[in-house]
Amino acid sequence: MLGRIADLPSRPAARRLRWPCRAAWLAALTLLPALGVRSARAQITVGGVIYAQWSAQLDSLSPANNIDITRAYVNVIGRFTGGITTRVTGDVYHDADATAGGGMVERLKFAYAAWTPANCPLTLRFGLTLTAWEDFEDQLWDYRMQGPDEMDRDGYTASSDFGVAVDGNLGGERLDFSAMAFNGEGYAKSPGDQHKDFAARVSLRLLGTDDASRVGGLRVTGYGQLGTPTGGGIRNRFIGLVSYRSKQLSLAAEVVATRDSLTSTANSLKTGRVLEGFGVVHVGATPLAFLALLAVVDPNTCTSYAAGTDCPLAAQYDRRTHLIAGASWQLTPNVRLLADLDRTTYQTPAGSAAPRAMSTALFQTQFTY
């Protein structure tokens, strides 16, 4: 099945969609509380997901060998009349903070309300909500059980934040987009000051496959984020992604450019780059799949901070290469198993005592309930 750009709604059809949407957004602040009060027949569901793993370091520098629960999410979803849904998600995890003793702690991951007006392709979200990029890439990669994606892992983006967002799609998910205004510090940090970030993602399906979801088919996707960190400065991210996904095969190639600075620190401008590619191959109708991911992360690509000033040594040797390779088995619809190797190689100057590589063998499980 081929998806074509010509299959998108025509201009007259798009104009017919504008008026109900505009009226819906203008009435949102007054109607949303009223609709919530009148929704006597709410549907409440409780579910979640648990990520467990057995990890073993294969190098002598950090010979850890641990069985752990890396994440336990509890989702409470409410569905109300009038197109209103709510979500509250608790996140149980190991806190590395010494004050918590490394024990299991709980924090709020999501707490938001969403409204999809009747006959409108747009959804409004408000609260501690999904960000415009992470949820999309997690669905495309589909192996969040292995760990956060590279942008989240390196602190460039977060999977949720406090803000307001608008999502939409046209032509049966051929065009999918999301725009958001948010604090920018992520759900795990305090909200920050008066500064805010603004982000938008647009994904266009050029060819269709047997996967008709918002990540299915041959797609081109772009993401931009312009923001200011707490205290002032620059926090910009730009992502270009080309991907292909069917029920049997997923492939993706991604280029990321970052730009960060703090006004309180002289010569603090950093321009970073991330190159990433991944693939997943499902073996016929069997529960077996093979996966691989390769990412090259350079947090600072500078050649000079200022005229006549060379980059500091730390910036010249901060590049690292991340490789993941493994095989998964869908044991039941609720249980997935994954055996994989996770290896990070560090760029270090000659003669440095710093580790050049760290390898970890993992056996991981995902249980959805």
mmCIF file of N, CA and C in Angstrom, residues 23-73:
data_model
loop_
_atom_site.group_PDB
_atom_site.id
_atom_site.type_symbol
_atom_site.label_atom_id
_atom_site.label_comp_id
_atom_site.label_asym_id
_atom_site.label_seq_id
_atom_site.Cartn_x
_atom_site.Cartn_y
_atom_site.Cartn_z
ATOM 1 N N ALA A 23 -13.125 27.563 16.903
ATOM 2 C CA ALA A 23 -14.161 27.760 17.916
ATOM 3 C C ALA A 23 -13.877 26.944 19.162
ATOM 4 N N ALA A 24 -13.331 25.736 18.950
ATOM 5 C CA ALA A 24 -13.036 24.867 20.099
ATOM 6 C C ALA A 24 -11.963 25.474 20.978
ATOM 7 N N TRP A 25 -10.891 25.986 20.342
ATOM 8 C CA TRP A 25 -9.804 26.543 21.150
ATOM 9 C C TRP A 25 -10.237 27.827 21.858
ATOM 10 N N LEU A 26 -11.067 28.640 21.231
ATOM 11 C CA LEU A 26 -11.520 29.870 21.876
ATOM 12 C C LEU A 26 -12.387 29.578 23.094
ATOM 13 N N ALA A 27 -13.094 28.453 23.037
ATOM 14 C CA ALA A 27 -13.986 28.109 24.148
ATOM 15 C C ALA A 27 -13.337 27.209 25.175
ATOM 16 N N ALA A 28 -12.069 26.848 24.965
ATOM 17 C CA ALA A 28 -11.433 25.824 25.798
ATOM 18 C C ALA A 28 -11.429 26.182 27.274
ATOM 19 N N LEU A 29 -11.022 27.409 27.608
ATOM 20 C CA LEU A 29 -10.857 27.787 29.013
ATOM 21 C C LEU A 29 -12.180 27.764 29.767
ATOM 22 N N THR A 30 -13.280 28.071 29.093
ATOM 23 C CA THR A 30 -14.567 28.095 29.775
ATOM 24 C C THR A 30 -15.274 26.751 29.756
ATOM 25 N N LEU A 31 -15.110 25.986 28.682
ATOM 26 C CA LEU A 31 -15.834 24.725 28.557
ATOM 27 C C LEU A 31 -15.152 23.576 29.258
ATOM 28 N N LEU A 32 -13.825 23.581 29.324
ATOM 29 C CA LEU A 32 -13.106 22.433 29.883
ATOM 30 C C LEU A 32 -13.508 22.138 31.320
ATOM 31 N N PRO A 33 -13.555 23.134 32.238
ATOM 32 C CA PRO A 33 -13.996 22.810 33.589
ATOM 33 C C PRO A 33 -15.434 22.319 33.632
ATOM 34 N N ALA A 34 -16.307 22.939 32.824
ATOM 35 C CA ALA A 34 -17.702 22.535 32.836
ATOM 36 C C ALA A 34 -17.882 21.112 32.358
ATOM 37 N N LEU A 35 -17.191 20.753 31.302
ATOM 38 C CA LEU A 35 -17.297 19.389 30.788
ATOM 39 C C LEU A 35 -16.811 18.391 31.812
ATOM 40 N N GLY A 36 -15.753 18.749 32.525
ATOM 41 C CA GLY A 36 -15.233 17.835 33.536
ATOM 42 C C GLY A 36 -16.231 17.595 34.638
ATOM 43 N N VAL A 37 -16.998 18.619 35.034
ATOM 44 C CA VAL A 37 -17.973 18.469 36.107
ATOM 45 C C VAL A 37 -19.137 17.601 35.667
ATOM 46 N N ARG A 38 -19.558 17.739 34.414
ATOM 47 C CA ARG A 38 -20.738 17.026 33.931
ATOM 48 C C ARG A 38 -20.456 15.586 33.541
ATOM 49 N N SER A 39 -19.174 15.188 33.500
ATOM 50 C CA SER A 39 -18.836 13.846 33.027
ATOM 51 C C SER A 39 -19.071 12.838 34.136
ATOM 52 N N ALA A 40 -20.319 12.410 34.268
ATOM 53 C CA ALA A 40 -20.658 11.470 35.339
ATOM 54 C C ALA A 40 -20.235 10.054 34.996
ATOM 55 N N ARG A 41 -20.195 9.724 33.712
ATOM 56 C CA ARG A 41 -19.867 8.358 33.307
ATOM 57 C C ARG A 41 -18.418 8.279 32.831
ATOM 58 N N ALA A 42 -17.518 8.424 33.747
ATOM 59 C CA ALA A 42 -16.098 8.351 33.410
ATOM 60 C C ALA A 42 -15.643 6.898 33.365
ATOM 61 N N GLN A 43 -14.700 6.606 32.468
ATOM 62 C CA GLN A 43 -14.074 5.295 32.386
ATOM 63 C C GLN A 43 -12.651 5.416 32.903
ATOM 64 N N ILE A 44 -12.360 4.731 33.997
ATOM 65 C CA ILE A 44 -11.048 4.792 34.624
ATOM 66 C C ILE A 44 -10.363 3.437 34.463
ATOM 67 N N THR A 45 -9.164 3.450 33.921
ATOM 68 C CA THR A 45 -8.376 2.223 33.779
ATOM 69 C C THR A 45 -7.026 2.408 34.470
ATOM 70 N N VAL A 46 -6.524 1.315 35.022
ATOM 71 C CA VAL A 46 -5.231 1.320 35.700
ATOM 72 C C VAL A 46 -4.335 0.283 35.036
ATOM 73 N N GLY A 47 -3.139 0.668 34.672
ATOM 74 C CA GLY A 47 -2.173 -0.233 34.054
ATOM 75 C C GLY A 47 -0.772 0.272 34.310
ATOM 76 N N GLY A 48 0.162 -0.274 33.568
ATOM 77 C CA GLY A 48 1.531 0.178 33.748
ATOM 78 C C GLY A 48 2.526 -0.731 33.065
ATOM 79 N N VAL A 49 3.794 -0.498 33.349
ATOM 80 C CA VAL A 49 4.872 -1.286 32.762
ATOM 81 C C VAL A 49 6.017 -1.359 33.757
ATOM 82 N N ILE A 50 6.694 -2.499 33.766
ATOM 83 C CA ILE A 50 7.839 -2.723 34.650
ATOM 84 C C ILE A 50 9.033 -3.126 33.793
ATOM 85 N N TYR A 51 10.176 -2.467 33.995
ATOM 86 C CA TYR A 51 11.426 -2.821 33.338
ATOM 87 C C TYR A 51 12.367 -3.408 34.394
ATOM 88 N N ALA A 52 12.769 -4.657 34.186
ATOM 89 C CA ALA A 52 13.706 -5.317 35.086
ATOM 90 C C ALA A 52 14.897 -5.797 34.278
ATOM 91 N N GLN A 53 16.070 -5.896 34.923
ATOM 92 C CA GLN A 53 17.251 -6.322 34.183
ATOM 93 C C GLN A 53 18.293 -6.957 35.096
ATOM 94 N N TRP A 54 19.128 -7.761 34.459
ATOM 95 C CA TRP A 54 20.340 -8.296 35.067
ATOM 96 C C TRP A 54 21.488 -7.783 34.213
ATOM 97 N N SER A 55 22.345 -6.952 34.796
ATOM 98 C CA SER A 55 23.434 -6.341 34.053
ATOM 99 C C SER A 55 24.769 -6.746 34.651
ATOM 100 N N ALA A 56 25.742 -6.961 33.777
ATOM 101 C CA ALA A 56 27.090 -7.350 34.209
ATOM 102 C C ALA A 56 28.110 -6.549 33.419
ATOM 103 N N GLN A 57 28.982 -5.809 34.121
ATOM 104 C CA GLN A 57 30.056 -5.075 33.473
ATOM 105 C C GLN A 57 31.123 -6.061 32.993
ATOM 106 N N LEU A 58 31.564 -5.885 31.754
ATOM 107 C CA LEU A 58 32.527 -6.807 31.163
ATOM 108 C C LEU A 58 33.958 -6.278 31.209
ATOM 109 N N ASP A 59 34.167 -5.076 31.725
ATOM 110 C CA ASP A 59 35.522 -4.528 31.827
ATOM 111 C C ASP A 59 35.946 -4.530 33.289
ATOM 112 N N SER A 60 37.241 -4.436 33.536
ATOM 113 C CA SER A 60 37.775 -4.543 34.892
ATOM 114 C C SER A 60 37.687 -3.243 35.668
ATOM 115 N N LEU A 61 37.364 -2.126 34.994
ATOM 116 C CA LEU A 61 37.337 -0.844 35.679
ATOM 117 C C LEU A 61 36.124 -0.711 36.594
ATOM 118 N N SER A 62 35.017 -1.315 36.230
ATOM 119 C CA SER A 62 33.811 -1.228 37.059
ATOM 120 C C SER A 62 33.068 -2.558 36.998
ATOM 121 N N PRO A 63 33.566 -3.575 37.695
ATOM 122 C CA PRO A 63 33.024 -4.928 37.585
ATOM 123 C C PRO A 63 31.726 -5.129 38.367
ATOM 124 N N ALA A 64 30.670 -4.365 38.042
ATOM 125 C CA ALA A 64 29.391 -4.513 38.719
ATOM 126 C C ALA A 64 28.615 -5.671 38.112
ATOM 127 N N ASN A 65 27.782 -6.286 38.938
ATOM 128 C CA ASN A 65 26.939 -7.397 38.514
ATOM 129 C C ASN A 65 25.658 -7.310 39.334
ATOM 130 N N ASN A 66 24.589 -6.776 38.735
ATOM 131 C CA ASN A 66 23.404 -6.446 39.510
ATOM 132 C C ASN A 66 22.114 -6.891 38.836
ATOM 133 N N ILE A 67 21.151 -7.273 39.672
ATOM 134 C CA ILE A 67 19.768 -7.475 39.260
ATOM 135 C C ILE A 67 18.974 -6.283 39.782
ATOM 136 N N ASP A 68 18.163 -5.670 38.908
ATOM 137 C CA ASP A 68 17.579 -4.387 39.288
ATOM 138 C C ASP A 68 16.221 -4.198 38.608
ATOM 139 N N ILE A 69 15.410 -3.342 39.204
ATOM 140 C CA ILE A 69 14.212 -2.802 38.562
ATOM 141 C C ILE A 69 14.559 -1.380 38.142
ATOM 142 N N THR A 70 14.683 -1.158 36.857
ATOM 143 C CA THR A 70 15.093 0.167 36.400
ATOM 144 C C THR A 70 13.927 1.149 36.364
ATOM 145 N N ARG A 71 12.735 0.669 36.104
ATOM 146 C CA ARG A 71 11.552 1.513 36.098
ATOM 147 C C ARG A 71 10.321 0.672 36.419
ATOM 148 N N ALA A 72 9.376 1.297 37.138
ATOM 149 C CA ALA A 72 8.054 0.722 37.349
ATOM 150 C C ALA A 72 7.050 1.861 37.236
ATOM 151 N N TYR A 73 6.267 1.859 36.167
ATOM 152 C CA TYR A 73 5.294 2.918 35.929
ATOM 153 C C TYR A 73 3.898 2.419 36.282
#
